[in-house]
mmCIF file of C-alpha atoms in Angstrom:
data_model
loop_
_atom_site.group_PDB
_atom_site.id
_atom_site.type_symbol
_atom_site.label_atom_id
_atom_site.label_comp_id
_atom_site.label_asym_id
_atom_site.label_seq_id
_atom_site.Cartn_x
_atom_site.Cartn_y
_atom_site.Cartn_z
ATOM 1 C CA UNK A 137 127.916 160.020 117.431
ATOM 2 C CA UNK A 138 125.619 160.950 114.737
ATOM 3 C CA UNK A 139 123.450 158.092 115.357
ATOM 4 C CA UNK A 140 123.199 159.181 118.972
ATOM 5 C CA UNK A 141 122.152 162.619 117.839
ATOM 6 C CA UNK A 142 119.363 161.289 115.784
ATOM 7 C CA UNK A 143 118.161 159.015 118.447
ATOM 8 C CA UNK A 144 117.860 162.052 120.881
ATOM 9 C CA UNK A 145 116.053 164.086 118.208
ATOM 10 C CA UNK A 146 113.644 161.282 117.458
ATOM 11 C CA UNK A 147 113.095 160.752 121.396
ATOM 12 C CA UNK A 148 112.504 164.488 121.873
ATOM 13 C CA UNK A 149 109.891 164.651 118.978
ATOM 14 C CA UNK A 150 108.122 161.537 120.476
ATOM 15 C CA UNK A 151 107.779 163.318 123.796
ATOM 16 C CA UNK A 152 106.480 166.376 122.158
ATOM 17 C CA UNK A 153 103.971 164.319 120.199
ATOM 18 C CA UNK A 154 102.881 162.504 123.347
ATOM 19 C CA UNK A 155 102.665 165.660 125.152
ATOM 20 C CA UNK A 156 100.529 167.305 122.372
ATOM 21 C CA UNK A 157 98.277 164.162 122.325
ATOM 22 C CA UNK A 158 97.674 164.296 126.047
ATOM 23 C CA UNK A 159 97.105 167.901 125.886
ATOM 24 C CA UNK A 160 94.357 167.275 123.292
ATOM 25 C CA UNK A 161 92.821 164.555 125.319
ATOM 26 C CA UNK A 162 92.775 166.681 128.477
ATOM 27 C CA UNK A 163 90.612 169.286 126.641
ATOM 28 C CA UNK A 164 87.246 167.590 127.604
ATOM 29 C CA UNK A 165 83.839 168.615 126.222
ATOM 30 C CA UNK A 166 83.165 170.321 129.502
ATOM 31 C CA UNK A 167 86.396 172.375 129.195
ATOM 32 C CA UNK A 168 85.463 173.334 125.691
ATOM 33 C CA UNK A 169 81.986 174.402 126.613
ATOM 34 C CA UNK A 170 83.640 176.634 129.436
ATOM 35 C CA UNK A 171 85.827 178.265 126.810
ATOM 36 C CA UNK A 172 82.802 179.042 124.567
ATOM 37 C CA UNK A 173 81.172 180.664 127.719
ATOM 38 C CA UNK A 174 84.295 182.692 128.627
ATOM 39 C CA UNK A 175 84.929 183.996 125.074
ATOM 40 C CA UNK A 176 81.377 184.495 123.988
ATOM 41 C CA UNK A 177 82.368 187.521 121.659
ATOM 42 C CA UNK A 178 84.834 185.027 119.722
ATOM 43 C CA UNK A 179 82.286 182.209 119.200
ATOM 44 C CA UNK A 180 79.399 184.252 117.845
ATOM 45 C CA UNK A 181 78.395 182.751 114.420
ATOM 46 C CA UNK A 182 76.414 184.932 111.883
ATOM 47 C CA UNK A 183 75.680 183.296 108.527
ATOM 48 C CA UNK A 184 78.234 184.256 105.919
ATOM 49 C CA UNK A 185 80.824 185.586 108.255
ATOM 50 C CA UNK A 186 83.759 183.265 108.685
ATOM 51 C CA UNK A 187 85.451 184.722 111.738
ATOM 52 C CA UNK A 188 84.209 187.960 113.394
ATOM 53 C CA UNK A 189 86.513 188.549 116.490
ATOM 54 C CA UNK A 190 86.243 191.910 118.071
ATOM 55 C CA UNK A 191 89.605 193.546 117.955
ATOM 56 C CA UNK A 192 90.859 195.227 121.318
ATOM 57 C CA UNK A 193 89.888 198.882 120.961
ATOM 58 C CA UNK A 194 92.640 200.485 123.117
ATOM 59 C CA UNK A 195 93.823 203.999 122.132
ATOM 60 C CA UNK A 196 97.340 202.847 123.017
ATOM 61 C CA UNK A 197 99.602 200.474 121.019
ATOM 62 C CA UNK A 198 101.561 199.677 124.067
ATOM 63 C CA UNK A 199 101.865 200.719 127.759
ATOM 64 C CA UNK A 200 101.217 199.312 131.130
ATOM 65 C CA UNK A 201 98.017 197.358 131.617
ATOM 66 C CA UNK A 202 95.853 199.456 134.228
ATOM 67 C CA UNK A 203 92.364 198.960 133.353
ATOM 68 C CA UNK A 204 92.009 195.497 131.618
ATOM 69 C CA UNK A 205 90.164 193.809 134.764
ATOM 70 C CA UNK A 206 87.750 191.221 133.309
ATOM 71 C CA UNK A 207 89.170 191.130 129.869
ATOM 72 C CA UNK A 208 92.614 190.103 131.065
ATOM 73 C CA UNK A 209 91.205 187.572 133.562
ATOM 74 C CA UNK A 210 89.068 186.144 130.789
ATOM 75 C CA UNK A 211 91.796 185.445 128.411
ATOM 76 C CA UNK A 212 94.376 184.131 130.839
ATOM 77 C CA UNK A 213 91.810 181.777 132.207
ATOM 78 C CA UNK A 214 91.077 180.518 128.666
ATOM 79 C CA UNK A 215 94.862 180.279 127.952
ATOM 80 C CA UNK A 216 95.227 178.155 131.070
ATOM 81 C CA UNK A 217 92.409 175.699 130.018
ATOM 82 C CA UNK A 218 93.853 175.503 126.548
ATOM 83 C CA UNK A 219 97.136 174.637 128.249
ATOM 84 C CA UNK A 220 99.039 177.527 126.576
ATOM 85 C CA UNK A 221 102.173 178.995 128.152
ATOM 86 C CA UNK A 222 102.342 182.706 128.728
ATOM 87 C CA UNK A 223 103.981 185.254 131.039
ATOM 88 C CA UNK A 224 101.877 185.674 133.995
ATOM 89 C CA UNK A 225 103.451 188.885 134.876
ATOM 90 C CA UNK A 226 103.028 190.596 131.463
ATOM 91 C CA UNK A 227 102.642 194.357 131.832
ATOM 92 C CA UNK A 228 102.078 195.729 128.263
ATOM 93 C CA UNK A 229 99.073 195.999 125.884
ATOM 94 C CA UNK A 230 100.975 194.460 123.079
ATOM 95 C CA UNK A 231 101.624 191.274 125.157
ATOM 96 C CA UNK A 232 98.027 190.855 126.282
ATOM 97 C CA UNK A 233 96.870 191.561 122.640
ATOM 98 C CA UNK A 234 99.089 188.821 121.452
ATOM 99 C CA UNK A 235 97.872 186.454 123.939
ATOM 100 C CA UNK A 236 94.147 187.244 123.128
ATOM 101 C CA UNK A 237 94.681 186.868 119.479
ATOM 102 C CA UNK A 238 96.238 183.331 119.888
ATOM 103 C CA UNK A 239 93.353 182.522 122.233
ATOM 104 C CA UNK A 240 90.726 183.672 119.721
ATOM 105 C CA UNK A 241 92.180 181.626 116.935
ATOM 106 C CA UNK A 242 92.254 178.325 119.057
ATOM 107 C CA UNK A 243 88.704 178.963 120.536
ATOM 108 C CA UNK A 244 87.470 179.916 117.120
ATOM 109 C CA UNK A 245 88.795 176.691 115.555
ATOM 110 C CA UNK A 246 87.232 174.577 118.485
ATOM 111 C CA UNK A 247 83.991 176.317 117.830
ATOM 112 C CA UNK A 248 84.058 175.408 114.181
ATOM 113 C CA UNK A 249 84.876 171.827 115.002
ATOM 114 C CA UNK A 250 82.235 171.551 117.736
ATOM 115 C CA UNK A 251 79.505 173.795 116.319
ATOM 116 C CA UNK A 252 78.712 172.368 112.892
ATOM 117 C CA UNK A 253 75.245 173.574 111.795
ATOM 118 C CA UNK A 254 74.642 175.692 114.907
ATOM 119 C CA UNK A 255 72.313 178.554 114.765
ATOM 120 C CA UNK A 256 73.225 182.003 113.745
ATOM 121 C CA UNK A 257 73.221 184.842 116.368
ATOM 122 C CA UNK A 258 71.065 187.809 115.592
ATOM 123 C CA UNK A 259 72.264 191.428 116.617
ATOM 124 C CA UNK A 260 69.424 193.339 118.326
ATOM 125 C CA UNK A 261 69.919 196.840 119.594
ATOM 126 C CA UNK A 262 69.526 197.090 123.355
ATOM 127 C CA UNK A 263 67.170 200.144 122.596
ATOM 128 C CA UNK A 264 64.804 197.721 120.764
ATOM 129 C CA UNK A 265 61.132 197.862 122.256
ATOM 130 C CA UNK A 266 58.944 195.071 121.085
ATOM 131 C CA UNK A 267 55.343 196.197 120.454
ATOM 132 C CA UNK A 268 54.242 193.418 117.918
ATOM 133 C CA UNK A 269 51.991 190.723 119.639
ATOM 134 C CA UNK A 270 53.607 187.416 119.725
ATOM 135 C CA UNK A 271 50.927 185.111 117.765
ATOM 136 C CA UNK A 272 51.090 181.308 117.222
ATOM 137 C CA UNK A 273 51.718 181.981 113.678
ATOM 138 C CA UNK A 274 55.062 183.779 114.472
ATOM 139 C CA UNK A 275 55.882 181.157 117.077
ATOM 140 C CA UNK A 276 55.408 178.353 114.465
ATOM 141 C CA UNK A 277 57.584 180.247 111.525
ATOM 142 C CA UNK A 278 61.134 180.332 111.250
ATOM 143 C CA UNK A 279 63.059 183.539 110.863
ATOM 144 C CA UNK A 280 64.282 182.193 107.492
ATOM 145 C CA UNK A 281 60.668 181.568 106.291
ATOM 146 C CA UNK A 282 59.804 185.281 107.496
ATOM 147 C CA UNK A 283 62.533 186.719 105.487
ATOM 148 C CA UNK A 284 61.688 184.733 102.392
ATOM 149 C CA UNK A 285 58.036 185.462 102.684
ATOM 150 C CA UNK A 286 58.417 189.125 103.063
ATOM 151 C CA UNK A 287 61.008 189.772 100.224
ATOM 152 C CA UNK A 288 59.569 188.169 97.043
ATOM 153 C CA UNK A 289 61.021 191.118 94.936
ATOM 154 C CA UNK A 290 64.658 190.669 96.292
ATOM 155 C CA UNK A 291 64.624 187.080 95.633
ATOM 156 C CA UNK A 292 63.087 187.581 92.264
ATOM 157 C CA UNK A 293 65.854 190.051 91.402
ATOM 158 C CA UNK A 294 68.704 187.592 92.727
ATOM 159 C CA UNK A 295 67.159 184.857 90.674
ATOM 160 C CA UNK A 296 67.069 186.937 87.631
ATOM 161 C CA UNK A 297 70.632 187.888 88.365
ATOM 162 C CA UNK A 298 71.449 184.114 88.446
ATOM 163 C CA UNK A 299 69.746 183.432 85.168
ATOM 164 C CA UNK A 300 71.579 186.397 83.282
ATOM 165 C CA UNK A 301 74.945 185.591 85.109
ATOM 166 C CA UNK A 302 75.041 181.994 83.796
ATOM 167 C CA UNK A 303 73.590 182.791 80.308
ATOM 168 C CA UNK A 304 75.989 182.527 77.359
ATOM 169 C CA UNK A 305 75.965 185.046 74.487
ATOM 170 C CA UNK A 306 74.122 187.597 76.538
ATOM 171 C CA UNK A 307 72.660 190.749 74.477
ATOM 172 C CA UNK A 308 73.500 194.304 75.174
ATOM 173 C CA UNK A 309 70.325 194.926 76.909
ATOM 174 C CA UNK A 310 70.823 191.696 79.244
ATOM 175 C CA UNK A 311 74.465 192.842 79.944
ATOM 176 C CA UNK A 312 72.972 196.179 81.083
ATOM 177 C CA UNK A 313 70.289 194.611 83.002
ATOM 178 C CA UNK A 314 72.875 192.329 84.800
ATOM 179 C CA UNK A 315 75.013 195.151 85.817
ATOM 180 C CA UNK A 316 71.762 197.027 87.171
ATOM 181 C CA UNK A 317 70.899 193.954 89.217
ATOM 182 C CA UNK A 318 74.488 193.531 90.475
ATOM 183 C CA UNK A 319 74.501 197.245 91.607
ATOM 184 C CA UNK A 320 70.973 196.756 93.320
ATOM 185 C CA UNK A 321 71.784 193.554 95.123
ATOM 186 C CA UNK A 322 75.422 194.123 96.077
ATOM 187 C CA UNK A 323 75.805 197.905 95.967
ATOM 188 C CA UNK A 324 79.122 199.355 94.850
ATOM 189 C CA UNK A 325 82.281 197.026 95.147
ATOM 190 C CA UNK A 326 83.690 198.869 97.969
ATOM 191 C CA UNK A 327 80.313 199.052 99.955
ATOM 192 C CA UNK A 328 79.761 195.359 99.281
ATOM 193 C CA UNK A 329 83.252 194.361 100.561
ATOM 194 C CA UNK A 330 82.986 196.717 103.776
ATOM 195 C CA UNK A 331 79.492 195.125 104.525
ATOM 196 C CA UNK A 332 80.475 191.640 103.865
ATOM 197 C CA UNK A 333 83.919 191.615 105.632
ATOM 198 C CA UNK A 334 82.929 191.586 109.241
ATOM 199 C CA UNK A 335 80.356 193.285 111.194
ATOM 200 C CA UNK A 336 82.099 193.490 114.535
ATOM 201 C CA UNK A 337 80.436 192.157 117.658
ATOM 202 C CA UNK A 338 79.569 195.044 119.582
ATOM 203 C CA UNK A 339 78.363 194.355 123.176
ATOM 204 C CA UNK A 340 77.911 197.844 124.164
ATOM 205 C CA UNK A 341 74.979 198.535 121.952
ATOM 206 C CA UNK A 342 73.718 195.095 120.883
ATOM 207 C CA UNK A 343 72.600 191.790 122.473
ATOM 208 C CA UNK A 344 72.970 188.631 120.365
ATOM 209 C CA UNK A 345 70.276 185.836 120.405
ATOM 210 C CA UNK A 346 69.816 182.515 118.418
ATOM 211 C CA UNK A 347 67.760 182.934 115.121
ATOM 212 C CA UNK A 348 65.149 180.551 116.583
ATOM 213 C CA UNK A 349 64.316 183.075 119.399
ATOM 214 C CA UNK A 350 60.898 184.836 118.928
ATOM 215 C CA UNK A 351 62.652 188.168 119.768
ATOM 216 C CA UNK A 352 64.739 187.917 116.612
ATOM 217 C CA UNK A 353 61.607 187.183 114.561
ATOM 218 C CA UNK A 354 59.812 190.273 116.138
ATOM 219 C CA UNK A 355 62.757 192.452 115.578
ATOM 220 C CA UNK A 356 62.623 191.600 111.957
ATOM 221 C CA UNK A 357 58.819 192.066 111.671
ATOM 222 C CA UNK A 358 58.932 195.294 113.310
ATOM 223 C CA UNK A 359 62.063 197.000 111.900
ATOM 224 C CA UNK A 360 63.224 195.017 108.637
ATOM 225 C CA UNK A 361 65.489 197.836 107.487
ATOM 226 C CA UNK A 362 67.398 197.868 110.686
ATOM 227 C CA UNK A 363 67.372 194.038 110.805
ATOM 228 C CA UNK A 364 68.981 194.031 107.522
ATOM 229 C CA UNK A 365 71.523 196.717 108.359
ATOM 230 C CA UNK A 366 72.471 195.177 111.671
ATOM 231 C CA UNK A 367 72.477 191.470 110.380
ATOM 232 C CA UNK A 368 73.552 192.281 106.847
ATOM 233 C CA UNK A 369 75.292 188.793 106.017
ATOM 234 C CA UNK A 370 72.542 186.900 107.600
ATOM 235 C CA UNK A 371 69.737 188.721 105.804
ATOM 236 C CA UNK A 372 71.668 188.517 102.396
ATOM 237 C CA UNK A 373 72.577 184.882 102.604
ATOM 238 C CA UNK A 374 68.996 183.872 103.217
ATOM 239 C CA UNK A 375 67.921 185.656 100.120
ATOM 240 C CA UNK A 376 70.713 184.303 98.083
ATOM 241 C CA UNK A 377 70.114 180.716 99.399
ATOM 242 C CA UNK A 378 66.462 180.908 98.404
ATOM 243 C CA UNK A 379 67.119 182.457 94.981
ATOM 244 C CA UNK A 380 69.739 179.601 94.324
ATOM 245 C CA UNK A 381 67.323 177.036 95.312
ATOM 246 C CA UNK A 382 64.737 178.312 92.809
ATOM 247 C CA UNK A 383 67.400 178.535 90.191
ATOM 248 C CA UNK A 384 68.297 174.781 90.689
ATOM 249 C CA UNK A 385 64.667 174.048 90.294
ATOM 250 C CA UNK A 386 64.375 175.890 87.133
ATOM 251 C CA UNK A 387 67.437 174.358 85.628
ATOM 252 C CA UNK A 388 66.069 170.957 86.516
ATOM 253 C CA UNK A 389 62.717 171.607 84.803
ATOM 254 C CA UNK A 390 64.520 172.960 81.707
ATOM 255 C CA UNK A 391 66.611 169.586 81.804
ATOM 256 C CA UNK A 392 63.433 167.535 82.130
ATOM 257 C CA UNK A 393 61.913 169.511 79.323
ATOM 258 C CA UNK A 394 64.945 168.903 77.181
ATOM 259 C CA UNK A 395 64.895 165.247 77.627
ATOM 260 C CA UNK A 396 61.238 164.889 76.927
ATOM 261 C CA UNK A 397 61.526 166.882 73.706
ATOM 262 C CA UNK A 398 64.536 164.787 72.624
ATOM 263 C CA UNK A 399 62.298 161.758 73.098
ATOM 264 C CA UNK A 400 59.701 163.311 70.746
ATOM 265 C CA UNK A 401 62.510 163.659 68.176
ATOM 266 C CA UNK A 402 63.255 159.793 68.058
ATOM 267 C CA UNK A 403 60.284 159.054 65.891
ATOM 268 C CA UNK A 404 61.566 161.382 63.182
ATOM 269 C CA UNK A 405 65.115 160.215 63.392
ATOM 270 C CA UNK A 406 64.584 156.530 62.880
#
């Protein structure tokens, strides 16, 4: 009897495994792309932000669904494509929010698997009116290069921070300078955590465009302070990446000088 029970369990597990495998196979690239289109807010990628899902902004914790409309249809359609089972007659906000959360997680995981190296999205306020002329120079320069070119002081500060942070036996003046740079670069601890945690996707006031779009470049050139405010993670990570690159070059040069100096010693050590 015990062996029969084991066989039943194994057979059930095998059926579940086959079912899951078939479900994965059924999720074609075409269906995946449709999911990304349906759930645009859940697949926006901004450099430095791991997951940036827009949370439901309902004033109610629960209650009848009377005004969802497109949002409800979007997530139930996505759930159907994903092969998820859900109550089609759900009637409360908590139920739809729970479904949305599950869909978000699945869609975002698909996004990470299928969008390795995808461009970041830049938030641009709907009120922005471009006035800067679009020259060939701007067309042929990446947004990253524009940010690097126009922020030498910020990069220099970040580089100095890297040097001091990695230095052993720092003097009191160096410790003081390190703290000053930390405050300047990251702000207060609380402010830094709030800014870096997640800048919510806001479709009401912003449009989102790939970093390669000329509109994103013009927005940065025209209003650099607002660009940084609305694209905090993207901007700061560009500065950090450039400073880290320069730091690695500096360390490599120091290592080469050390090797060359050591070679000069050999004559005096033999």
